[in-house]
Short mmCIF file of C-alpha atoms in Angstrom, two decimals:
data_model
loop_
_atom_site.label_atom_id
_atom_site.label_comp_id
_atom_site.label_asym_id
_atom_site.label_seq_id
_atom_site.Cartn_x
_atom_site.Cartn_y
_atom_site.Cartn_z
CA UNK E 1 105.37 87.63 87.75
CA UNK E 2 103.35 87.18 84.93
CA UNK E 3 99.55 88.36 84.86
CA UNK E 4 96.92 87.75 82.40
CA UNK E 5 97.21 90.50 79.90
CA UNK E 6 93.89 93.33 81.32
CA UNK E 7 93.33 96.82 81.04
CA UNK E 8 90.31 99.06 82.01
CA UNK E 9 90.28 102.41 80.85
CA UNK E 10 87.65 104.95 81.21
CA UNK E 11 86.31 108.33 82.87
CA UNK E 12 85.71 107.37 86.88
CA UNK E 13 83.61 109.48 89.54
CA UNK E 14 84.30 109.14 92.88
CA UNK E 15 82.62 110.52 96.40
CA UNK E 16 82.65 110.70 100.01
CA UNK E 17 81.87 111.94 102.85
CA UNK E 18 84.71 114.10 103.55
CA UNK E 19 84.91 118.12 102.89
CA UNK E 20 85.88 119.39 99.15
CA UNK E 21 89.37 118.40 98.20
CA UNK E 22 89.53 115.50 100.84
CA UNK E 23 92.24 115.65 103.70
CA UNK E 24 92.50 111.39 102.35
CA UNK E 25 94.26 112.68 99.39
CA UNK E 26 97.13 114.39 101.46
CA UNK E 27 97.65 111.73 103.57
CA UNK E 28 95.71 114.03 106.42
CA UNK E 29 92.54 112.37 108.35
CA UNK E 30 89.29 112.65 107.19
CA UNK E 31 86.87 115.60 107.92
CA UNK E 32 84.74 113.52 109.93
CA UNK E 33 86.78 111.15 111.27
CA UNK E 34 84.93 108.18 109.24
CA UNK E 35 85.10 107.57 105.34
CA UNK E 36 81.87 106.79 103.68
CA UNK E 37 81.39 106.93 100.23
CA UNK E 38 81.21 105.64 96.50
CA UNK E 39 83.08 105.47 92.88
CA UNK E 40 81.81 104.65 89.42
CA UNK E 41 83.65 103.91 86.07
CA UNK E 42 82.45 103.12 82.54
CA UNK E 43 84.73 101.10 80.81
CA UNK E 44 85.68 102.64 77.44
CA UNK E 45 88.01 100.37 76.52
CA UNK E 46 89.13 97.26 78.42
CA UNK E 47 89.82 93.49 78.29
CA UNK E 48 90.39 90.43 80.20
CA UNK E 49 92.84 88.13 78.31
CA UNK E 50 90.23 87.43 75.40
CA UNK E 51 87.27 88.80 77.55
CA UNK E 52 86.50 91.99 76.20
CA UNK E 53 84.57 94.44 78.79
CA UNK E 54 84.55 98.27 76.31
CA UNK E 55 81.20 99.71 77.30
CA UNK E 56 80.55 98.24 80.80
CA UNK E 57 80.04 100.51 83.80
CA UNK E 58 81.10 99.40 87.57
CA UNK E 59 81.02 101.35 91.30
CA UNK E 60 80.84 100.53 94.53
CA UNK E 61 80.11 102.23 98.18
CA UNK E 62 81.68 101.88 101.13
CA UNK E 63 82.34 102.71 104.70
CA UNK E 64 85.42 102.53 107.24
CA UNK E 65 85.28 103.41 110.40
CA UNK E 66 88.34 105.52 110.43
CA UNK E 67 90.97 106.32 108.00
CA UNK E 68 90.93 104.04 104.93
CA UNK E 69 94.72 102.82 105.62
CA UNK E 70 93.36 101.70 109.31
CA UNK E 71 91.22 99.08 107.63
CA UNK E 72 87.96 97.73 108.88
CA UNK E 73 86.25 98.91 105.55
CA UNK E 74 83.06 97.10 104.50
CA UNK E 75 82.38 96.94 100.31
CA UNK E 76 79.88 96.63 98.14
CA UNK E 77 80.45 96.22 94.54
CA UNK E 78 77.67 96.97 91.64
CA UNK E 79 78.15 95.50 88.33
CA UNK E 80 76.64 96.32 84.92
CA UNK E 81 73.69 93.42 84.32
CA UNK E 82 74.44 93.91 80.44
CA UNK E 83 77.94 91.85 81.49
CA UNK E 84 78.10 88.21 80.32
CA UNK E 85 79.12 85.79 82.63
CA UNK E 86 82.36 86.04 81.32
CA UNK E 87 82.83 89.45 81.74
CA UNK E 88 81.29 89.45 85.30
CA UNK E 89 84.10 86.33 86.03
CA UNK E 90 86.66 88.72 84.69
CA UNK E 91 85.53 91.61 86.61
CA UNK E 92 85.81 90.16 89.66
CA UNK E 93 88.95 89.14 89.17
CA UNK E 94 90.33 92.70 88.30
CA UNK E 95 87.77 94.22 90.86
CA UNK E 96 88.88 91.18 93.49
CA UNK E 97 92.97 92.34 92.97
CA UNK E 98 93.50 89.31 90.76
CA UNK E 99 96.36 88.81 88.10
CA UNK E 100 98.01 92.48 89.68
CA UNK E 101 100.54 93.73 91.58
CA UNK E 102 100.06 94.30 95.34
CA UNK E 103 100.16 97.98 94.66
CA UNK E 104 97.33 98.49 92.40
CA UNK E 105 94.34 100.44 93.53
CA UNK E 106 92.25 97.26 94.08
CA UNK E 107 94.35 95.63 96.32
CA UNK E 108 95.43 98.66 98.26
CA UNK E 109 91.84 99.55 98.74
CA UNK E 110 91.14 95.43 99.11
CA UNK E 111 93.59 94.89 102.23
CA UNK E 112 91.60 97.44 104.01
CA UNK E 113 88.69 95.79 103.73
CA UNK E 114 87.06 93.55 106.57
CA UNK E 115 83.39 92.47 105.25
CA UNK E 116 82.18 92.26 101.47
CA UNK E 117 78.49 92.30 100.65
CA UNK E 118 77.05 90.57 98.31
CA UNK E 119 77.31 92.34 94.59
CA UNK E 120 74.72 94.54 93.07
CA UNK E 121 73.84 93.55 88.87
CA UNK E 122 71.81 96.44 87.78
CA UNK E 123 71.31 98.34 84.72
CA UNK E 124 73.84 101.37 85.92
CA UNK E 125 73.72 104.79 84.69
CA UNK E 126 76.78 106.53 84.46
CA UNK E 127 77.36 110.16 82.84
CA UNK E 128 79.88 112.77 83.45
CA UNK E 129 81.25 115.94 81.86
CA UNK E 130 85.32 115.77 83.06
CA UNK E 131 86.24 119.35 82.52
CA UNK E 132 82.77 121.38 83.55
CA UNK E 133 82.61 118.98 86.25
CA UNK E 134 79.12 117.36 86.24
CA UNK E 135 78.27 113.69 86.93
CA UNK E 136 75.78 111.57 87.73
CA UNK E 137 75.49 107.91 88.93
CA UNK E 138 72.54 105.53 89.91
CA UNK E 139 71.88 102.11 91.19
CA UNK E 140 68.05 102.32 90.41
CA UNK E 141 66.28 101.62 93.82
CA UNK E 142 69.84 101.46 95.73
CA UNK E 143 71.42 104.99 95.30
CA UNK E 144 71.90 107.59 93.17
CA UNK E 145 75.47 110.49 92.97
CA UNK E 146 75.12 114.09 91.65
CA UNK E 147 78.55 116.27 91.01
CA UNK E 148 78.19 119.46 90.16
CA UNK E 149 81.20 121.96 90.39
CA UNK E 150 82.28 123.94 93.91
CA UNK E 151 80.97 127.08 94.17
CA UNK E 152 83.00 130.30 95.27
CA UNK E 153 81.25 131.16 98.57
CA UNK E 154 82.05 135.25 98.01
CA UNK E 155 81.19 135.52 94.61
CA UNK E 156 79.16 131.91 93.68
CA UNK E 157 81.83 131.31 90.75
CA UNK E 158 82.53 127.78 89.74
CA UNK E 159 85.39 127.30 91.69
CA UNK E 160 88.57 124.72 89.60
CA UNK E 161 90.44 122.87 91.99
CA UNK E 162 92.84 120.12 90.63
CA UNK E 163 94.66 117.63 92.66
CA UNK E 164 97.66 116.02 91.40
CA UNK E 165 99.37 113.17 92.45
CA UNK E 166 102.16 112.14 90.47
CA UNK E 167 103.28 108.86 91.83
CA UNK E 168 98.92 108.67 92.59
CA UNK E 169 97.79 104.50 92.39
CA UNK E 170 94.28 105.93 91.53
CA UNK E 171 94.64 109.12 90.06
CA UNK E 172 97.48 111.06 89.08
CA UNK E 173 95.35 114.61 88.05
CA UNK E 174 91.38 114.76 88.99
CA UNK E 175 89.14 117.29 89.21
CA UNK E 176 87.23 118.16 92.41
CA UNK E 177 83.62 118.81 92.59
CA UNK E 178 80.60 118.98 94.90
CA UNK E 179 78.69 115.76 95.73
CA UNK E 180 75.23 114.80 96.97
CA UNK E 181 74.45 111.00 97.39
CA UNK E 182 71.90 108.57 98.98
CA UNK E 183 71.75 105.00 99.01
CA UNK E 184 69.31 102.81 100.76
CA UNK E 185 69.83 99.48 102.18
CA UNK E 186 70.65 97.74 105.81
CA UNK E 187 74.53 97.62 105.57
CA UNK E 188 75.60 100.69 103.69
CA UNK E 189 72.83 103.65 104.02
CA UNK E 190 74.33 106.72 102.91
CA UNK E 191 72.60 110.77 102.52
CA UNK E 192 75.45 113.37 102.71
CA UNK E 193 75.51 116.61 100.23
CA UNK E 194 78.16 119.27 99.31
CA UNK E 195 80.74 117.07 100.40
CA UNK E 196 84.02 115.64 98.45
CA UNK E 197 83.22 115.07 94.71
CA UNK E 198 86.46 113.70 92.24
CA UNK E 199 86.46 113.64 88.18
CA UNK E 200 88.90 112.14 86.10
CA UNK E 201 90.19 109.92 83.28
CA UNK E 202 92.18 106.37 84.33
CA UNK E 203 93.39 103.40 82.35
CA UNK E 204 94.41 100.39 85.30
CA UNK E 205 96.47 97.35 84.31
CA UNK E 206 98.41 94.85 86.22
CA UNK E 207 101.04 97.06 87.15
CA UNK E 208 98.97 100.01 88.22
CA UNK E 209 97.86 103.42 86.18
CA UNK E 210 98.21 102.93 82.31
CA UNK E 211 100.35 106.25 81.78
CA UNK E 212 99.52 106.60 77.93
CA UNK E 213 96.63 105.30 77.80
CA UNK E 214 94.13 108.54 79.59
CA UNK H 1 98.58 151.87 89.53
CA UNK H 2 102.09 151.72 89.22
CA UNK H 3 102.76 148.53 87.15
CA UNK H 4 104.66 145.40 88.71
CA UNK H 5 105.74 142.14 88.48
CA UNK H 6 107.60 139.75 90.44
CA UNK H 7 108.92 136.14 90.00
CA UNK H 8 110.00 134.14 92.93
CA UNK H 9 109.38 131.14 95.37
CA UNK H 10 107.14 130.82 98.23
CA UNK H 11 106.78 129.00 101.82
CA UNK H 12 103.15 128.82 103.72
CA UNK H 13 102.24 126.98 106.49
CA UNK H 14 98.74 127.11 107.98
CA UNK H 15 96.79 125.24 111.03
CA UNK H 16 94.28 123.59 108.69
CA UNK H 17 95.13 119.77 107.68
CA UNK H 18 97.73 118.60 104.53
CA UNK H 19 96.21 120.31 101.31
CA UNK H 20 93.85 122.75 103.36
CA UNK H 21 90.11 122.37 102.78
CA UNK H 22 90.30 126.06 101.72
CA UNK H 23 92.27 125.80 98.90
CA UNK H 24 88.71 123.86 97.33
CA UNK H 25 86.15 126.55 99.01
CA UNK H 26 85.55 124.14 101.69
CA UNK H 27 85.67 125.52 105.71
CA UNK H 28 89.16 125.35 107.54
CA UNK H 29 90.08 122.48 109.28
CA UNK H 30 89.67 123.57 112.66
CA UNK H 31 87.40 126.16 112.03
CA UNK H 32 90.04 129.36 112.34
CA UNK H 33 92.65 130.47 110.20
CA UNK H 34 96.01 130.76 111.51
CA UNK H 35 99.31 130.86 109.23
CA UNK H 36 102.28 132.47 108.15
CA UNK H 37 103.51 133.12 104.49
CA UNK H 38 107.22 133.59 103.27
CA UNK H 39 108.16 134.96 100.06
CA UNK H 40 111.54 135.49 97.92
CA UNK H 41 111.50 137.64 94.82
CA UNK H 42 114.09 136.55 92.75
CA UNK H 43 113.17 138.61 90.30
CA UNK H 44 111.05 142.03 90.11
CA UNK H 45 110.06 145.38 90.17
CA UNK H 46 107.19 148.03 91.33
CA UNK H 47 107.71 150.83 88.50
CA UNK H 48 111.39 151.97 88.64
CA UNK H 49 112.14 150.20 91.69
CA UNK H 50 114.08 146.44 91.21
CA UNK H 51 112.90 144.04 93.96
CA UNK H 52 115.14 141.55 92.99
CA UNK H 53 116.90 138.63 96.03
CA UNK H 54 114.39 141.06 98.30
CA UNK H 55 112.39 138.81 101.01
CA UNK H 56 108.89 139.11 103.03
CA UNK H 57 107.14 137.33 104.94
CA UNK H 58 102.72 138.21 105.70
CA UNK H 59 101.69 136.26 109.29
CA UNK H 60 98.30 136.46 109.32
CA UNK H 61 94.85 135.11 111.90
CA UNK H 62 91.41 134.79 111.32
CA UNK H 63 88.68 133.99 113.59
CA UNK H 64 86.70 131.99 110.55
CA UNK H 65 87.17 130.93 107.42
CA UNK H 66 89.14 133.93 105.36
CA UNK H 67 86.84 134.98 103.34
CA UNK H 68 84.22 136.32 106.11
CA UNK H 69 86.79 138.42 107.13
CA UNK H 70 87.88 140.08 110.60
CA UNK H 71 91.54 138.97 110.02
CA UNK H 72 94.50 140.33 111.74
CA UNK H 73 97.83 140.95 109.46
CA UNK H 74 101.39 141.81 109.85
CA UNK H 75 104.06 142.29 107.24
CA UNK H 76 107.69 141.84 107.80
CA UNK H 77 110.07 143.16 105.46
CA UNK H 78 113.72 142.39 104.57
CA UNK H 79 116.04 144.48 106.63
CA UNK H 80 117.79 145.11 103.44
CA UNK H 81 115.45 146.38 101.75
CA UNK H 82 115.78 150.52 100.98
CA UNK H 83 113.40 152.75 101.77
CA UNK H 84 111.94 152.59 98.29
CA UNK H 85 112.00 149.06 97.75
CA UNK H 86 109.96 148.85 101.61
CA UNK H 87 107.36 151.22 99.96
CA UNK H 88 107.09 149.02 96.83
CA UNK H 89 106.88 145.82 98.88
CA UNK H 90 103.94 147.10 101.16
CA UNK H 91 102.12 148.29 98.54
CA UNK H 92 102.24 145.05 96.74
CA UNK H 93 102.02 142.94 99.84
CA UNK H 94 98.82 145.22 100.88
CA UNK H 95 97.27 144.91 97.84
CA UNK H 96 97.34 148.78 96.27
CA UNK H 97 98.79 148.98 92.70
CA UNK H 98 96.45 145.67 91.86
CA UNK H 99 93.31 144.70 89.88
CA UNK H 100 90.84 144.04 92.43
CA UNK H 101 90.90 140.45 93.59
CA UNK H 102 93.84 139.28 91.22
CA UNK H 103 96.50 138.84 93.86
CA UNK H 104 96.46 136.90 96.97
CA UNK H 105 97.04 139.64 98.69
CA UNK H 106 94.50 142.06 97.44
CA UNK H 107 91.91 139.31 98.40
CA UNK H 108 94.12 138.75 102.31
CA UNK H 109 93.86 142.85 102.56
CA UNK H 110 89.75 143.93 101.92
CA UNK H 111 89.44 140.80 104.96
CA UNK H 112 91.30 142.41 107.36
CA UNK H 113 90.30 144.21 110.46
CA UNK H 114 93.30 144.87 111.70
CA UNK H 115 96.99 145.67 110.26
CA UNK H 116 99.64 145.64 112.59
CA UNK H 117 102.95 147.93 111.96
CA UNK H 118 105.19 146.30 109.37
CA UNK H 119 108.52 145.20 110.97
CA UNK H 120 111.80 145.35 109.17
CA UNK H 121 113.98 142.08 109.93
CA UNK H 122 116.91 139.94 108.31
CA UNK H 123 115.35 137.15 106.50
CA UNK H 124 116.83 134.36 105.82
CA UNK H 125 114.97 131.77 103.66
CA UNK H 126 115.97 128.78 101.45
CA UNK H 127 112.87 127.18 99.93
CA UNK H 128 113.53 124.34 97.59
CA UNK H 129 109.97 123.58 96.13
CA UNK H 130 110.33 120.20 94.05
CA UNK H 131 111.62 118.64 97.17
CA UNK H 132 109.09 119.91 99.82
CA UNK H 133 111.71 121.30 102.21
CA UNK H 134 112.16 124.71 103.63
CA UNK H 135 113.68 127.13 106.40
CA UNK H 136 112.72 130.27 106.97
CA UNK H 137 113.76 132.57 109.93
CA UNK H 138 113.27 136.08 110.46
CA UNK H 139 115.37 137.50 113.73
CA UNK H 140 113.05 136.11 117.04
CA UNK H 141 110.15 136.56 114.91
CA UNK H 142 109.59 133.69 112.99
CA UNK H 143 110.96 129.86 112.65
CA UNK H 144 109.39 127.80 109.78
CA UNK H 145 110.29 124.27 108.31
CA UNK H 146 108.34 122.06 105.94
CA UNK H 147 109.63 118.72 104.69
CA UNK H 148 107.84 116.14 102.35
CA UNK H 149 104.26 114.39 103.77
CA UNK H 150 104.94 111.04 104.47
CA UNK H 151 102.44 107.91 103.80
CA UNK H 152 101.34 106.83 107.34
CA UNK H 153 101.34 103.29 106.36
CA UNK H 154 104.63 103.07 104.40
CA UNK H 155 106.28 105.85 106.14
CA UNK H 156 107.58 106.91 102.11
CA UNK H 157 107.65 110.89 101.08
CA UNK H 158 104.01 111.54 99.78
CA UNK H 159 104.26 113.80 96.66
CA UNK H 160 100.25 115.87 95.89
CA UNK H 161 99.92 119.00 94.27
CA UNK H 162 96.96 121.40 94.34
CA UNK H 163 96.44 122.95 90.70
CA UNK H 164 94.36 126.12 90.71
CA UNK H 165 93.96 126.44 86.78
CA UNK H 166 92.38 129.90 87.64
CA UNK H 167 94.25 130.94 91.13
CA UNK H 168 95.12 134.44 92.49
CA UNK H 169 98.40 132.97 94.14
CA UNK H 170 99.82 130.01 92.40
CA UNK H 171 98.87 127.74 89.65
CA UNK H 172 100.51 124.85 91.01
CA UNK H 173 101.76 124.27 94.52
CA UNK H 174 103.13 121.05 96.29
CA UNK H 175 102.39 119.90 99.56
CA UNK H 176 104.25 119.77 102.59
CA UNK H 177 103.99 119.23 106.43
CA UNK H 178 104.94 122.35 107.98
CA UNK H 179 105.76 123.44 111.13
CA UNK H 180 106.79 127.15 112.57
CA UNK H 181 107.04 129.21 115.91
CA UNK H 182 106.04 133.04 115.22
CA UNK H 183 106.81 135.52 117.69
CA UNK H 184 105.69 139.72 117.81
CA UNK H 185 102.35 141.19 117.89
CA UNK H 186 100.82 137.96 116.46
CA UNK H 187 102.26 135.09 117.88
CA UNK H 188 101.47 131.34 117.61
CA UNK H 189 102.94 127.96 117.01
CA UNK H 190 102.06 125.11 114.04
CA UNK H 191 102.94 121.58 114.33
CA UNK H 192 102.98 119.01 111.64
CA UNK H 193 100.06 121.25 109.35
CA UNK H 194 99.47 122.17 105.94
CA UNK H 195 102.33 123.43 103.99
CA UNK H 196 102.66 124.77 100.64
CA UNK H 197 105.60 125.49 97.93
CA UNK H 198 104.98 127.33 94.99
CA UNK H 199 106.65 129.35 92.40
CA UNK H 200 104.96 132.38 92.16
CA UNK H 201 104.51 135.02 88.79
CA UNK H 202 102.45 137.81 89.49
CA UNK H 203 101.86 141.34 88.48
CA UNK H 204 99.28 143.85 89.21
CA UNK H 205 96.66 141.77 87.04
CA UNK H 206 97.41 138.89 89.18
CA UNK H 207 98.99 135.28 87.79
CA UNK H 208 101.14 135.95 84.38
CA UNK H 209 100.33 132.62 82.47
#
């Protein structure tokens, strides 16, 4: 099938409320038994057919009630408010699983999902340090993510943890971290600390992970 | 220290979930630590002495996470083994002859409380790490398999890999589902847990890079 011609390629932070390294990852259960949590990107480079989106920064938070694969998942997405209507149209259509394959990360993540809140157009602010692994995201007013790297609990070493996932529809190598995050609000409130933090490079296309383009 | 080095392929299966919280510093799945390691040089040597084809296995319990310690340990040794090479082996395996916290075992040995008797038993052991699969059996002692993870949705083989850029065991190691029946002074039984498969290069100043 032929899609309209998109890529989004950037550095992406991710959280949630399970332990460091996320049992989610392994195809395990989650710590808790819930999954609760949030991601960020800033676009670096990235287009929409002619729409072209370098610069923009996206997220979300979320909650299922179980597993992520046994659906029920309820969504919130925030958008940059710097984005043209243009660029918000073709955001939602890469964010919404639009013009891709059924395998992407949107739509695998998208047909677990049972309720979608109304999105969030904020000035974003998105920073992160891949390989020391620091980040930092805020929804001013909504909710704010620290990272900041796992600590040895014997010696109080930053501790580097990699997980790679070679055929991964998200990732295929990340680095883990440490997360805090809070976010206010009826539907999603959120306050959880040294729990699962994720780092890493991505380029997503119609097919899936841009290979050459991290 | 007598210098070493050794170059081979190892099996582990613990009771914590697929990819282990501990392997990140988080706590164990379940709280305790309960596992069983297998090991096959297949290429070494402790000084003089060549290691090389020789075969161990460490089973291992803690009441907590590892590193707080009062562990229980037993080593079992390849029946082949001569009395030198069973020397160099449980020196290695208890963590003498190495720079303090470099090898897995070093780390394993100042958290242990108790060391049980090392037992000398035919090992047999085929580990093939790229695919996830792997059978190791030691007399009555010790039954272990681990095959790929599969997707729970899909029901496909689910390849991950935990990269410890600055491990004491491994570098890189790729998840499996494990399960194993150990028998002897510690004795327990894992179903459908965390496995691991890893080439292994270490020396007395841990991982050679």
């Amino acid at each position: 099938m032929a899609y309209v011609d998109w890529m989004i390629k950037g550095p992406k932070l991710g959280a949630c409320s399970c332990s460091y390294g996320c049992p989610c990852e392994f195809n395990a259960r989650p710590t808790n038994g819930d999954c609760e949590g949030l991601d960020a990107q800033r676009i670096d480079e990235g287009w929409f057919g002619d729409v072209r989106l370098d610069g923009l920064i996206i997220g979300s938070r979320y909650r299922w009630p179980g597993p992520v694969h046994e659906g029920g998942g309820v969504v919130q997405g925030f958008i940059d408010e710097r984005a043209t209507e243009q660029q918000r149209e073709a955001l939602f259509a890469i964010l919404g699983g639009k013009e891709q394959e059924p395998t992407t990360v949107f739509n695998i993540y998208g047909s677990t999902i049972a309720e979608e809140l109304d999105p969030i157009f904020a000035e974003l602010a998105f920073s992160c340090d891949i390989d020391n692994r620091t980040g930092h995201f805020a929804v001013p007013g909504v909710l704010e993510l620290r990272i900041d790297p796992i600590k040895n609990p014997v010696t109080g070493a930053p501790h580097r943890a990699r997980i790679s996932l070679p055929e991964g529809f998200e990732f295929r190598v990340a680095e883990t971290a440490s997360a805090d995050f809070h976010a206010t609000g009826e539907a999603l409130p959120m306050n959880r600390q040294n729990c699962y933090g994720v780092l890493f490079n991505v380029a997503y296309g119609p097919y899936g992970i841009v290979e050459d383009r991290p | 220290m007598t210098p070493w080095e050794i170059k081979g392929t190892e099996l582990v299966n613990c009771n914590c979930a697929y990819g282990c919280p501990c392997q990140f510093n988080a706590l164990p799945t379940h709280g305790n630590c309960i596992g069983l390691g297998a090991f096959e040089i297949k290429s070494g040597h402790h000084g003089d002495v060549r290691l090389d084809g020789l075969c161990s296995i460490g089973v291992f319990k803690w009441p907590g996470p590892i590193h707080e310690g009062r562990g229980e340990g037993l080593v079992i040794i390849d029946a082949r083994a001569d009395d030198a090479q069973r020397q160099a082996l449980l020196r290695i395996l208890s963590g003498e002859d190495t720079e303090p916290g470099k090898t897995v075992w070093n780390v394993f040995a100042s958290t242990m409380e108790r060391v049980h008797d090392p037992l000398f038993e035919t090992i047999e052991l085929s580990i093939d790490v790229d695919a996830r699969r792997g059978r190791v059996t030691a007399g009555k002692l010790v039954d272990m398999t681990a095959e790929p993870i599969r997707n729970p949705v899909t029901g496909d083989e689910h390849r991950a890999r935990i990269d410890l850029p600055d491990g004491f065991e491994y570098s890189i190691a790729e998840m499996g589902s494990g399960s194993s029946r150990v028998a002897g002074p510690i004795s327990f039984k894992l179903e459908a847990s965390y496995a691991q498969l890893a080439h292994l290069h270490l020396c007395q100043n841990g991982i050679v890079r």
